Amino acid sequence: IRSTVYAANIQLDVPEIVLVEVNAGKINFLKETKYQANGNINGDVYFNSCNGELTLADGKNIQGSVYNTDGSSNSKGTVIFSGVNGSSIYGLGKQNSRLALINFANSATVGGDAYADSMSVGAGKIATFVGTSPRKIYIPSVSVNGANLPRTKACFDYNTGIGSNNLTLDQAG
């Protein structure tokens, strides 16, 4: 039995699966599969309108992004960071196609944007967002009685888009 899976595409249509190292262009959820990733994933993960669950084990990473490909405003898919040594992933969801839940049960790093209906960060855990796409929010000028007020910046620069309707930060006991 090999501990590493090599495939162009993997179709998940079982109730539960545990995989070690996965090298695939795409991992597609076709059912509400519970996928325990006990090794790194090299490729993108697509929930495909399924409310599946992906749990990353201790220190395991995804060299790719995780998408909800529902194509509507329905949030699908759950990602759980469970390892004590932290994990990293490129991006989670999209602004108009969010995941259902991102759960930082342990510390993890997201190297891109993160969008979900709900995000939770466990007590004493750290969710780090390190975006790589430069963006700007322009600050309009303000005028009072016809005089423009001075401002220190014309815009704010940032790199990560984060969106959630429900953010939960657990407190230590």
JSON list of C-alpha atoms in Angstrom, two decimals:
[
{"chain": "A", "resi": 1, "resn": "ILE", "atom": "CA", "xyz": [0.00, 0.00, 0.00]},
{"chain": "A", "resi": 2, "resn": "ARG", "atom": "CA", "xyz": [1.36, 3.38, -0.97]},
{"chain": "A", "resi": 3, "resn": "SER", "atom": "CA", "xyz": [1.07, 6.25, 1.45]},
{"chain": "A", "resi": 4, "resn": "THR", "atom": "CA", "xyz": [1.08, 8.81, -1.38]},
{"chain": "A", "resi": 5, "resn": "VAL", "atom": "CA", "xyz": [-1.76, 9.15, -3.90]},
{"chain": "A", "resi": 6, "resn": "TYR", "atom": "CA", "xyz": [-1.00, 10.54, -7.38]},
{"chain": "A", "resi": 7, "resn": "ALA", "atom": "CA", "xyz": [-3.96, 11.41, -9.62]},
{"chain": "A", "resi": 8, "resn": "ALA", "atom": "CA", "xyz": [-5.12, 14.17, -11.94]},
{"chain": "A", "resi": 9, "resn": "ASN", "atom": "CA", "xyz": [-8.50, 14.21, -10.15]},
{"chain": "A", "resi": 10, "resn": "ILE", "atom": "CA", "xyz": [-9.90, 12.48, -7.09]},
{"chain": "A", "resi": 11, "resn": "GLN", "atom": "CA", "xyz": [-13.67, 12.09, -6.72]},
{"chain": "A", "resi": 12, "resn": "LEU", "atom": "CA", "xyz": [-14.88, 11.70, -3.12]},
{"chain": "A", "resi": 13, "resn": "ASP", "atom": "CA", "xyz": [-18.23, 9.90, -3.04]},
{"chain": "A", "resi": 14, "resn": "VAL", "atom": "CA", "xyz": [-17.90, 7.91, 0.19]},
{"chain": "A", "resi": 15, "resn": "PRO", "atom": "CA", "xyz": [-19.15, 8.83, 3.69]},
{"chain": "A", "resi": 16, "resn": "GLU", "atom": "CA", "xyz": [-15.63, 8.97, 5.21]},
{"chain": "A", "resi": 17, "resn": "ILE", "atom": "CA", "xyz": [-12.05, 8.68, 4.00]},
{"chain": "A", "resi": 18, "resn": "VAL", "atom": "CA", "xyz": [-8.57, 9.04, 5.49]},
{"chain": "A", "resi": 19, "resn": "LEU", "atom": "CA", "xyz": [-5.71, 9.82, 3.10]},
{"chain": "A", "resi": 20, "resn": "VAL", "atom": "CA", "xyz": [-2.05, 10.49, 3.76]},
{"chain": "A", "resi": 21, "resn": "GLU", "atom": "CA", "xyz": [-0.12, 12.44, 1.09]},
{"chain": "A", "resi": 22, "resn": "VAL", "atom": "CA", "xyz": [-2.21, 13.51, -1.93]},
{"chain": "A", "resi": 23, "resn": "ASN", "atom": "CA", "xyz": [-0.87, 14.91, -5.20]},
{"chain": "A", "resi": 24, "resn": "ALA", "atom": "CA", "xyz": [-3.85, 15.75, -7.40]},
{"chain": "A", "resi": 25, "resn": "GLY", "atom": "CA", "xyz": [-4.90, 18.58, -9.65]},
{"chain": "A", "resi": 26, "resn": "LYS", "atom": "CA", "xyz": [-8.34, 18.53, -8.02]},
{"chain": "A", "resi": 27, "resn": "ILE", "atom": "CA", "xyz": [-10.06, 16.81, -5.14]},
{"chain": "A", "resi": 28, "resn": "ASN", "atom": "CA", "xyz": [-13.80, 16.90, -5.78]},
{"chain": "A", "resi": 29, "resn": "PHE", "atom": "CA", "xyz": [-16.42, 16.30, -3.10]},
{"chain": "A", "resi": 30, "resn": "LEU", "atom": "CA", "xyz": [-19.38, 14.52, -4.71]},
{"chain": "A", "resi": 31, "resn": "LYS", "atom": "CA", "xyz": [-21.10, 13.74, -1.37]},
{"chain": "A", "resi": 32, "resn": "GLU", "atom": "CA", "xyz": [-21.02, 15.05, 2.16]},
{"chain": "A", "resi": 33, "resn": "THR", "atom": "CA", "xyz": [-17.78, 13.17, 2.74]},
{"chain": "A", "resi": 34, "resn": "LYS", "atom": "CA", "xyz": [-15.70, 13.55, 5.91]},
{"chain": "A", "resi": 35, "resn": "TYR", "atom": "CA", "xyz": [-12.12, 13.67, 4.63]},
{"chain": "A", "resi": 36, "resn": "GLN", "atom": "CA", "xyz": [-9.33, 13.35, 7.21]},
{"chain": "A", "resi": 37, "resn": "ALA", "atom": "CA", "xyz": [-6.08, 14.62, 5.64]},
{"chain": "A", "resi": 38, "resn": "ASN", "atom": "CA", "xyz": [-3.26, 12.93, 7.58]},
{"chain": "A", "resi": 39, "resn": "GLY", "atom": "CA", "xyz": [-0.73, 14.18, 5.03]},
{"chain": "A", "resi": 40, "resn": "ASN", "atom": "CA", "xyz": [-0.20, 17.19, 2.82]},
{"chain": "A", "resi": 41, "resn": "ILE", "atom": "CA", "xyz": [-2.49, 17.96, -0.11]},
{"chain": "A", "resi": 42, "resn": "ASN", "atom": "CA", "xyz": [-0.84, 19.23, -3.28]},
{"chain": "A", "resi": 43, "resn": "GLY", "atom": "CA", "xyz": [-3.75, 20.52, -5.35]},
{"chain": "A", "resi": 44, "resn": "ASP", "atom": "CA", "xyz": [-7.07, 22.33, -5.02]},
{"chain": "A", "resi": 45, "resn": "VAL", "atom": "CA", "xyz": [-10.15, 21.09, -3.16]},
{"chain": "A", "resi": 46, "resn": "TYR", "atom": "CA", "xyz": [-13.68, 21.65, -4.52]},
{"chain": "A", "resi": 47, "resn": "PHE", "atom": "CA", "xyz": [-16.80, 21.11, -2.41]},
{"chain": "A", "resi": 48, "resn": "ASN", "atom": "CA", "xyz": [-19.04, 21.09, -5.53]},
{"chain": "A", "resi": 49, "resn": "SER", "atom": "CA", "xyz": [-22.29, 22.05, -3.77]},
{"chain": "A", "resi": 50, "resn": "CYS", "atom": "CA", "xyz": [-21.67, 19.39, -1.11]},
{"chain": "A", "resi": 51, "resn": "ASN", "atom": "CA", "xyz": [-21.49, 20.15, 2.57]},
{"chain": "A", "resi": 52, "resn": "GLY", "atom": "CA", "xyz": [-18.43, 17.96, 3.04]},
{"chain": "A", "resi": 53, "resn": "GLU", "atom": "CA", "xyz": [-15.82, 18.29, 5.75]},
{"chain": "A", "resi": 54, "resn": "LEU", "atom": "CA", "xyz": [-12.03, 18.49, 5.37]},
{"chain": "A", "resi": 55, "resn": "THR", "atom": "CA", "xyz": [-9.92, 18.09, 8.53]},
{"chain": "A", "resi": 56, "resn": "LEU", "atom": "CA", "xyz": [-6.20, 18.84, 8.33]},
{"chain": "A", "resi": 57, "resn": "ALA", "atom": "CA", "xyz": [-4.09, 16.85, 10.77]},
{"chain": "A", "resi": 58, "resn": "ASP", "atom": "CA", "xyz": [-1.15, 18.10, 12.82]},
{"chain": "A", "resi": 59, "resn": "GLY", "atom": "CA", "xyz": [1.14, 20.35, 10.78]},
{"chain": "A", "resi": 60, "resn": "LYS", "atom": "CA", "xyz": [-0.29, 19.26, 7.42]},
{"chain": "A", "resi": 61, "resn": "ASN", "atom": "CA", "xyz": [-0.62, 21.77, 4.59]},
{"chain": "A", "resi": 62, "resn": "ILE", "atom": "CA", "xyz": [-2.55, 22.35, 1.40]},
{"chain": "A", "resi": 63, "resn": "GLN", "atom": "CA", "xyz": [-0.53, 23.65, -1.51]},
{"chain": "A", "resi": 64, "resn": "GLY", "atom": "CA", "xyz": [-3.64, 24.95, -3.21]},
{"chain": "A", "resi": 65, "resn": "SER", "atom": "CA", "xyz": [-6.99, 26.51, -2.37]},
{"chain": "A", "resi": 66, "resn": "VAL", "atom": "CA", "xyz": [-10.32, 25.24, -1.11]},
{"chain": "A", "resi": 67, "resn": "TYR", "atom": "CA", "xyz": [-13.44, 26.32, -3.00]},
{"chain": "A", "resi": 68, "resn": "ASN", "atom": "CA", "xyz": [-17.19, 26.16, -2.68]},
{"chain": "A", "resi": 69, "resn": "THR", "atom": "CA", "xyz": [-18.23, 25.72, -6.29]},
{"chain": "A", "resi": 70, "resn": "ASP", "atom": "CA", "xyz": [-21.97, 25.93, -5.63]},
{"chain": "A", "resi": 71, "resn": "GLY", "atom": "CA", "xyz": [-22.28, 28.96, -7.90]},
{"chain": "A", "resi": 72, "resn": "SER", "atom": "CA", "xyz": [-24.93, 30.51, -5.67]},
{"chain": "A", "resi": 73, "resn": "SER", "atom": "CA", "xyz": [-25.06, 32.21, -2.31]},
{"chain": "A", "resi": 74, "resn": "ASN", "atom": "CA", "xyz": [-25.34, 28.81, -0.58]},
{"chain": "A", "resi": 75, "resn": "SER", "atom": "CA", "xyz": [-22.32, 28.33, 1.67]},
{"chain": "A", "resi": 76, "resn": "LYS", "atom": "CA", "xyz": [-20.97, 24.78, 1.44]},
{"chain": "A", "resi": 77, "resn": "GLY", "atom": "CA", "xyz": [-18.02, 22.94, 2.93]},
{"chain": "A", "resi": 78, "resn": "THR", "atom": "CA", "xyz": [-16.21, 22.92, 6.27]},
{"chain": "A", "resi": 79, "resn": "VAL", "atom": "CA", "xyz": [-12.44, 23.14, 6.85]},
{"chain": "A", "resi": 80, "resn": "ILE", "atom": "CA", "xyz": [-11.07, 22.21, 10.28]},
{"chain": "A", "resi": 81, "resn": "PHE", "atom": "CA", "xyz": [-7.47, 22.86, 11.34]},
{"chain": "A", "resi": 82, "resn": "SER", "atom": "CA", "xyz": [-6.95, 20.22, 14.04]},
{"chain": "A", "resi": 83, "resn": "GLY", "atom": "CA", "xyz": [-3.19, 19.78, 14.39]},
{"chain": "A", "resi": 84, "resn": "VAL", "atom": "CA", "xyz": [-1.32, 21.27, 17.35]},
{"chain": "A", "resi": 85, "resn": "ASN", "atom": "CA", "xyz": [1.67, 22.35, 15.23]},
{"chain": "A", "resi": 86, "resn": "GLY", "atom": "CA", "xyz": [-0.34, 24.49, 12.85]},
{"chain": "A", "resi": 87, "resn": "SER", "atom": "CA", "xyz": [-1.10, 24.09, 9.19]},
{"chain": "A", "resi": 88, "resn": "SER", "atom": "CA", "xyz": [-1.07, 26.35, 6.17]},
{"chain": "A", "resi": 89, "resn": "ILE", "atom": "CA", "xyz": [-3.28, 26.71, 3.15]},
{"chain": "A", "resi": 90, "resn": "TYR", "atom": "CA", "xyz": [-3.39, 29.17, 0.26]},
{"chain": "A", "resi": 91, "resn": "GLY", "atom": "CA", "xyz": [-7.01, 30.37, 0.21]},
{"chain": "A", "resi": 92, "resn": "LEU", "atom": "CA", "xyz": [-10.41, 29.43, 1.58]},
{"chain": "A", "resi": 93, "resn": "GLY", "atom": "CA", "xyz": [-13.60, 30.20, -0.32]},
{"chain": "A", "resi": 94, "resn": "LYS", "atom": "CA", "xyz": [-14.36, 33.27, -2.41]},
{"chain": "A", "resi": 95, "resn": "GLN", "atom": "CA", "xyz": [-16.18, 36.46, -1.62]},
{"chain": "A", "resi": 96, "resn": "ASN", "atom": "CA", "xyz": [-19.32, 35.46, -3.54]},
{"chain": "A", "resi": 97, "resn": "SER", "atom": "CA", "xyz": [-19.01, 31.72, -2.95]},
{"chain": "A", "resi": 98, "resn": "ARG", "atom": "CA", "xyz": [-18.20, 31.18, 0.73]},
{"chain": "A", "resi": 99, "resn": "LEU", "atom": "CA", "xyz": [-17.51, 28.05, 2.67]},
{"chain": "A", "resi": 100, "resn": "ALA", "atom": "CA", "xyz": [-19.97, 27.11, 5.43]},
{"chain": "A", "resi": 101, "resn": "LEU", "atom": "CA", "xyz": [-17.36, 27.01, 8.24]},
{"chain": "A", "resi": 102, "resn": "ILE", "atom": "CA", "xyz": [-13.65, 27.55, 8.84]},
{"chain": "A", "resi": 103, "resn": "ASN", "atom": "CA", "xyz": [-12.72, 26.16, 12.26]},
{"chain": "A", "resi": 104, "resn": "PHE", "atom": "CA", "xyz": [-9.31, 27.01, 13.71]},
{"chain": "A", "resi": 105, "resn": "ALA", "atom": "CA", "xyz": [-9.43, 24.29, 16.38]},
{"chain": "A", "resi": 106, "resn": "ASN", "atom": "CA", "xyz": [-5.66, 24.84, 16.42]},
{"chain": "A", "resi": 107, "resn": "SER", "atom": "CA", "xyz": [-3.40, 27.54, 15.04]},
{"chain": "A", "resi": 108, "resn": "ALA", "atom": "CA", "xyz": [-3.04, 27.82, 11.26]},
{"chain": "A", "resi": 109, "resn": "THR", "atom": "CA", "xyz": [-1.96, 30.19, 8.51]},
{"chain": "A", "resi": 110, "resn": "VAL", "atom": "CA", "xyz": [-4.04, 31.17, 5.51]},
{"chain": "A", "resi": 111, "resn": "GLY", "atom": "CA", "xyz": [-1.84, 32.57, 2.74]},
{"chain": "A", "resi": 112, "resn": "GLY", "atom": "CA", "xyz": [-4.69, 34.08, 0.76]},
{"chain": "A", "resi": 113, "resn": "ASP", "atom": "CA", "xyz": [-8.27, 35.23, 1.24]},
{"chain": "A", "resi": 114, "resn": "ALA", "atom": "CA", "xyz": [-10.72, 33.52, 3.59]},
{"chain": "A", "resi": 115, "resn": "TYR", "atom": "CA", "xyz": [-14.50, 33.65, 3.20]},
{"chain": "A", "resi": 116, "resn": "ALA", "atom": "CA", "xyz": [-17.03, 31.59, 5.15]},
{"chain": "A", "resi": 117, "resn": "ASP", "atom": "CA", "xyz": [-20.47, 31.98, 6.70]},
{"chain": "A", "resi": 118, "resn": "SER", "atom": "CA", "xyz": [-18.86, 31.21, 10.05]},
{"chain": "A", "resi": 119, "resn": "MET", "atom": "CA", "xyz": [-15.30, 31.23, 11.35]},
{"chain": "A", "resi": 120, "resn": "SER", "atom": "CA", "xyz": [-14.24, 30.08, 14.79]},
{"chain": "A", "resi": 121, "resn": "VAL", "atom": "CA", "xyz": [-10.88, 30.35, 16.52]},
{"chain": "A", "resi": 122, "resn": "GLY", "atom": "CA", "xyz": [-10.24, 28.03, 19.48]},
{"chain": "A", "resi": 123, "resn": "ALA", "atom": "CA", "xyz": [-9.15, 29.34, 22.87]},
{"chain": "A", "resi": 124, "resn": "GLY", "atom": "CA", "xyz": [-5.46, 30.26, 22.84]},
{"chain": "A", "resi": 125, "resn": "LYS", "atom": "CA", "xyz": [-5.16, 29.50, 19.11]},
{"chain": "A", "resi": 126, "resn": "ILE", "atom": "CA", "xyz": [-3.93, 31.88, 16.41]},
{"chain": "A", "resi": 127, "resn": "ALA", "atom": "CA", "xyz": [-5.46, 32.34, 12.96]},
{"chain": "A", "resi": 128, "resn": "THR", "atom": "CA", "xyz": [-2.89, 34.10, 10.76]},
{"chain": "A", "resi": 129, "resn": "PHE", "atom": "CA", "xyz": [-3.90, 35.64, 7.43]},
{"chain": "A", "resi": 130, "resn": "VAL", "atom": "CA", "xyz": [-1.01, 36.50, 5.10]},
{"chain": "A", "resi": 131, "resn": "GLY", "atom": "CA", "xyz": [-2.47, 37.75, 1.84]},
{"chain": "A", "resi": 132, "resn": "THR", "atom": "CA", "xyz": [-0.46, 38.24, -1.31]},
{"chain": "A", "resi": 133, "resn": "SER", "atom": "CA", "xyz": [-2.83, 40.31, -3.47]},
{"chain": "A", "resi": 134, "resn": "PRO", "atom": "CA", "xyz": [-2.23, 44.02, -2.88]},
{"chain": "A", "resi": 135, "resn": "ARG", "atom": "CA", "xyz": [-5.46, 46.00, -2.54]},
{"chain": "A", "resi": 136, "resn": "LYS", "atom": "CA", "xyz": [-6.45, 49.51, -1.61]},
{"chain": "A", "resi": 137, "resn": "ILE", "atom": "CA", "xyz": [-9.33, 51.21, 0.13]},
{"chain": "A", "resi": 138, "resn": "TYR", "atom": "CA", "xyz": [-9.42, 54.83, -0.96]},
{"chain": "A", "resi": 139, "resn": "ILE", "atom": "CA", "xyz": [-10.33, 57.43, 1.63]},
{"chain": "A", "resi": 140, "resn": "PRO", "atom": "CA", "xyz": [-12.46, 60.22, 0.24]},
{"chain": "A", "resi": 141, "resn": "SER", "atom": "CA", "xyz": [-11.52, 63.77, 1.06]},
{"chain": "A", "resi": 142, "resn": "VAL", "atom": "CA", "xyz": [-13.64, 65.53, 3.64]},
{"chain": "A", "resi": 143, "resn": "SER", "atom": "CA", "xyz": [-14.65, 69.11, 3.31]},
{"chain": "A", "resi": 144, "resn": "VAL", "atom": "CA", "xyz": [-16.09, 71.35, 6.02]},
{"chain": "A", "resi": 145, "resn": "ASN", "atom": "CA", "xyz": [-17.52, 74.71, 5.00]},
{"chain": "A", "resi": 146, "resn": "GLY", "atom": "CA", "xyz": [-15.85, 74.39, 1.63]},
{"chain": "A", "resi": 147, "resn": "ALA", "atom": "CA", "xyz": [-12.36, 73.69, 3.03]},
{"chain": "A", "resi": 148, "resn": "ASN", "atom": "CA", "xyz": [-10.77, 70.28, 2.47]},
{"chain": "A", "resi": 149, "resn": "LEU", "atom": "CA", "xyz": [-9.48, 68.76, 5.70]},
{"chain": "A", "resi": 150, "resn": "PRO", "atom": "CA", "xyz": [-5.94, 67.38, 5.65]},
{"chain": "A", "resi": 151, "resn": "ARG", "atom": "CA", "xyz": [-5.53, 63.63, 5.81]},
{"chain": "A", "resi": 152, "resn": "THR", "atom": "CA", "xyz": [-2.44, 61.58, 6.46]},
{"chain": "A", "resi": 153, "resn": "LYS", "atom": "CA", "xyz": [-3.23, 58.91, 3.84]},
{"chain": "A", "resi": 154, "resn": "ALA", "atom": "CA", "xyz": [-5.22, 58.87, 0.65]},
{"chain": "A", "resi": 155, "resn": "CYS", "atom": "CA", "xyz": [-5.75, 55.13, 0.97]},
{"chain": "A", "resi": 156, "resn": "PHE", "atom": "CA", "xyz": [-5.19, 52.08, 3.15]},
{"chain": "A", "resi": 157, "resn": "ASP", "atom": "CA", "xyz": [-3.19, 49.21, 1.69]},
{"chain": "A", "resi": 158, "resn": "TYR", "atom": "CA", "xyz": [-3.98, 45.62, 2.59]},
{"chain": "A", "resi": 159, "resn": "ASN", "atom": "CA", "xyz": [-3.36, 42.15, 1.18]},
{"chain": "A", "resi": 160, "resn": "THR", "atom": "CA", "xyz": [-6.00, 39.79, 2.55]},
{"chain": "A", "resi": 161, "resn": "GLY", "atom": "CA", "xyz": [-9.75, 39.66, 2.05]},
{"chain": "A", "resi": 162, "resn": "ILE", "atom": "CA", "xyz": [-11.56, 38.12, 5.03]},
{"chain": "A", "resi": 163, "resn": "GLY", "atom": "CA", "xyz": [-15.31, 37.77, 5.23]},
{"chain": "A", "resi": 164, "resn": "SER", "atom": "CA", "xyz": [-17.62, 36.02, 7.68]},
{"chain": "A", "resi": 165, "resn": "ASN", "atom": "CA", "xyz": [-21.17, 36.56, 8.88]},
{"chain": "A", "resi": 166, "resn": "ASN", "atom": "CA", "xyz": [-20.37, 34.96, 12.22]},
{"chain": "A", "resi": 167, "resn": "LEU", "atom": "CA", "xyz": [-16.93, 35.12, 13.88]},
{"chain": "A", "resi": 168, "resn": "THR", "atom": "CA", "xyz": [-16.49, 33.21, 17.15]},
{"chain": "A", "resi": 169, "resn": "LEU", "atom": "CA", "xyz": [-13.39, 33.67, 19.32]},
{"chain": "A", "resi": 170, "resn": "ASP", "atom": "CA", "xyz": [-13.39, 31.08, 22.10]},
{"chain": "A", "resi": 171, "resn": "GLN", "atom": "CA", "xyz": [-12.12, 32.13, 25.52]},
{"chain": "A", "resi": 172, "resn": "ALA", "atom": "CA", "xyz": [-9.78, 30.07, 27.64]},
{"chain": "A", "resi": 173, "resn": "GLY", "atom": "CA", "xyz": [-11.54, 28.27, 30.54]}
]
